[in-house]
Amino acid sequence: MTAPDPDGLLAEQLLRLTRRVHRIQKRHLEHRDLGITPAQSRLLRTLAHYGSPPRMADLAERLEVVPRAVTTLVDGLEAAGKVRRVPDPANRRVIRIELTDNGRAALRELRGARRSAADEILAPLTDEQRAVLGGLLDTLIDGPGADPGEGRRTA
């Protein structure tokens, strides 16, 4: 008889939780009827973190996808009026991507959907358990020895 593999069990639990989070977030997105895919949602959230409109190559690098994938996502979001392509003022051969007012409104809805999904997932936990989970997740995300508050993100 082989001994149980606790790390293997943890890895499986993390994968199952990740899939559950994605399913629940997708359901909450669909209920808000935004017409945005999870990948488009990720692009909008990433775009919102830039101080000025990025190039598509910058987005591809940040999202860790090939540039063609960003082009497809931007095409869909542009058709929906959520982003627009704008020329770079310093180099007109360069195109930058910026959020529209419609895109900013969609981001607010997306944040609401993510919070609703998080509330649903975390509902069984007490405040103390949530604090412990938050600390554990920070350690896993940032690695050992990181400043505890440094990597903490808000939706």
Coordinates of C-alpha atoms in Angstrom, one line a residue:
M1 CA 0.0 0.0 0.0
T2 CA 1.4 3.4 -0.9
A3 CA 1.4 6.3 1.4
P4 CA -0.9 9.2 0.5
D5 CA 0.7 12.1 -1.3
P6 CA -0.3 15.3 0.6
D7 CA 1.3 17.6 -2.0
G8 CA -0.5 15.8 -4.8
L9 CA -3.8 16.2 -2.9
L10 CA -3.1 19.9 -2.4
A11 CA -2.3 20.4 -6.1
E12 CA -5.5 18.6 -7.1
Q13 CA -7.5 20.8 -4.6
L14 CA -5.9 23.9 -6.0
L15 CA -6.8 22.9 -9.6
R16 CA -10.4 22.0 -8.6
L17 CA -10.7 25.4 -6.8
T18 CA -9.4 27.2 -9.8
R19 CA -11.9 25.5 -12.1
R20 CA -14.7 26.3 -9.7
V21 CA -13.7 29.9 -9.5
H22 CA -13.7 30.2 -13.3
R23 CA -17.1 28.5 -13.6
I24 CA -18.7 30.7 -10.9
Q25 CA -17.1 33.9 -12.4
K26 CA -18.3 32.9 -15.8
R27 CA -21.8 32.4 -14.5
H28 CA -21.8 35.7 -12.7
L29 CA -20.6 37.4 -16.0
E30 CA -23.4 35.7 -18.0
H31 CA -26.0 36.9 -15.5
R32 CA -24.9 40.5 -16.0
D33 CA -25.3 40.0 -19.8
L34 CA -22.2 42.0 -20.7
G35 CA -21.4 40.0 -23.8
I36 CA -17.8 39.7 -22.6
T37 CA -15.8 36.5 -22.6
P38 CA -13.5 35.7 -19.7
A39 CA -10.5 36.4 -21.9
Q40 CA -11.9 39.8 -22.9
S41 CA -12.6 40.5 -19.3
R42 CA -8.9 39.8 -18.5
L43 CA -7.8 42.1 -21.3
L44 CA -10.0 44.9 -20.0
R45 CA -8.7 44.5 -16.4
T46 CA -5.1 44.5 -17.7
L47 CA -5.8 47.6 -19.8
A48 CA -7.1 49.4 -16.8
H49 CA -3.8 49.0 -15.0
Y50 CA -1.9 51.1 -17.5
G51 CA -1.4 54.8 -16.9
S52 CA -1.5 55.5 -20.6
P53 CA -2.8 53.4 -23.6
P54 CA -0.5 50.5 -24.2
R55 CA 0.6 49.0 -27.5
M56 CA -0.9 45.6 -28.4
A57 CA 2.5 44.1 -28.0
D58 CA 2.6 45.4 -24.4
L59 CA -0.8 43.7 -23.7
A60 CA 0.4 40.5 -25.3
E61 CA 3.5 40.4 -23.1
R62 CA 1.5 41.3 -19.9
L63 CA -1.2 38.7 -20.7
E64 CA 1.5 36.1 -21.7
V65 CA -0.2 35.4 -25.1
V66 CA 0.8 35.7 -28.7
P67 CA 0.0 39.1 -30.3
R68 CA -2.5 37.5 -32.7
A69 CA -4.6 36.5 -29.6
V70 CA -4.7 40.2 -28.4
T71 CA -5.7 41.3 -31.9
T72 CA -8.7 39.0 -31.8
L73 CA -9.7 40.1 -28.3
V74 CA -9.3 43.8 -29.2
D75 CA -11.3 43.3 -32.4
G76 CA -14.2 42.0 -30.4
L77 CA -14.0 44.6 -27.7
E78 CA -13.7 47.4 -30.3
A79 CA -16.8 46.1 -32.1
A80 CA -18.6 46.2 -28.8
G81 CA -17.5 49.8 -28.2
K82 CA -15.4 48.9 -25.1
V83 CA -12.0 49.9 -26.5
R84 CA -10.6 51.9 -29.4
R85 CA -7.4 51.9 -31.3
V86 CA -5.6 55.3 -31.2
P87 CA -2.5 56.4 -33.0
D88 CA 0.6 56.9 -30.9
P89 CA 1.3 60.7 -30.8
A90 CA 5.1 60.1 -31.1
N91 CA 5.0 57.4 -33.8
R92 CA 2.0 57.2 -36.1
R93 CA 2.9 53.7 -37.2
V94 CA 2.2 52.5 -33.6
I95 CA -1.3 51.8 -32.5
R96 CA -2.3 52.0 -28.9
I97 CA -5.4 50.6 -27.2
E98 CA -7.5 52.7 -24.8
L99 CA -10.7 52.1 -22.8
T100 CA -13.8 53.9 -23.9
D101 CA -16.4 55.2 -21.4
N102 CA -18.4 52.1 -22.3
G103 CA -15.4 49.9 -21.5
R104 CA -14.9 51.7 -18.1
A105 CA -18.6 51.0 -17.3
A106 CA -18.1 47.3 -18.3
L107 CA -15.1 47.2 -16.0
R108 CA -17.3 48.3 -13.1
E109 CA -19.8 45.6 -13.9
L110 CA -17.0 43.1 -14.2
R111 CA -15.7 44.0 -10.8
G112 CA -19.1 43.6 -9.3
A113 CA -19.4 40.1 -11.0
R114 CA -16.0 39.1 -9.6
R115 CA -17.0 40.3 -6.1
S116 CA -20.3 38.4 -6.3
A117 CA -18.4 35.3 -7.3
A118 CA -15.8 35.7 -4.5
D119 CA -18.6 36.2 -2.0
E120 CA -20.2 32.9 -3.2
I121 CA -17.0 31.0 -3.0
L122 CA -15.9 32.4 0.4
A123 CA -19.4 32.2 2.0
P124 CA -18.6 29.1 4.0
L125 CA -15.5 30.7 5.6
T126 CA -15.5 32.8 8.8
D127 CA -13.7 36.1 8.9
E128 CA -10.8 34.5 10.6
Q129 CA -10.6 31.7 8.0
R130 CA -10.7 34.3 5.3
A131 CA -7.7 36.2 6.9
V132 CA -5.7 32.9 7.2
L133 CA -6.5 32.0 3.6
G134 CA -5.5 35.5 2.4
G135 CA -2.2 35.1 4.1
L136 CA -1.6 31.7 2.7
L137 CA -2.5 32.8 -0.8
D138 CA -0.2 35.8 -0.5
T139 CA 2.7 33.4 0.5
L140 CA 1.9 31.2 -2.5
I141 CA 1.6 34.0 -5.0
D142 CA 4.6 36.1 -3.8
G143 CA 6.8 33.4 -2.5
P144 CA 8.5 33.0 0.9
G145 CA 10.1 36.1 2.5
A146 CA 7.9 38.7 0.6
D147 CA 6.5 41.7 2.5
P148 CA 3.1 40.5 3.7
G149 CA 1.2 43.6 2.4
E150 CA 3.3 44.3 -0.7
G151 CA 1.7 41.9 -3.1
R152 CA -1.9 42.3 -1.9
R153 CA -4.3 43.3 -4.7
T154 CA -7.7 44.6 -4.7
A155 CA -10.3 43.7 -7.3

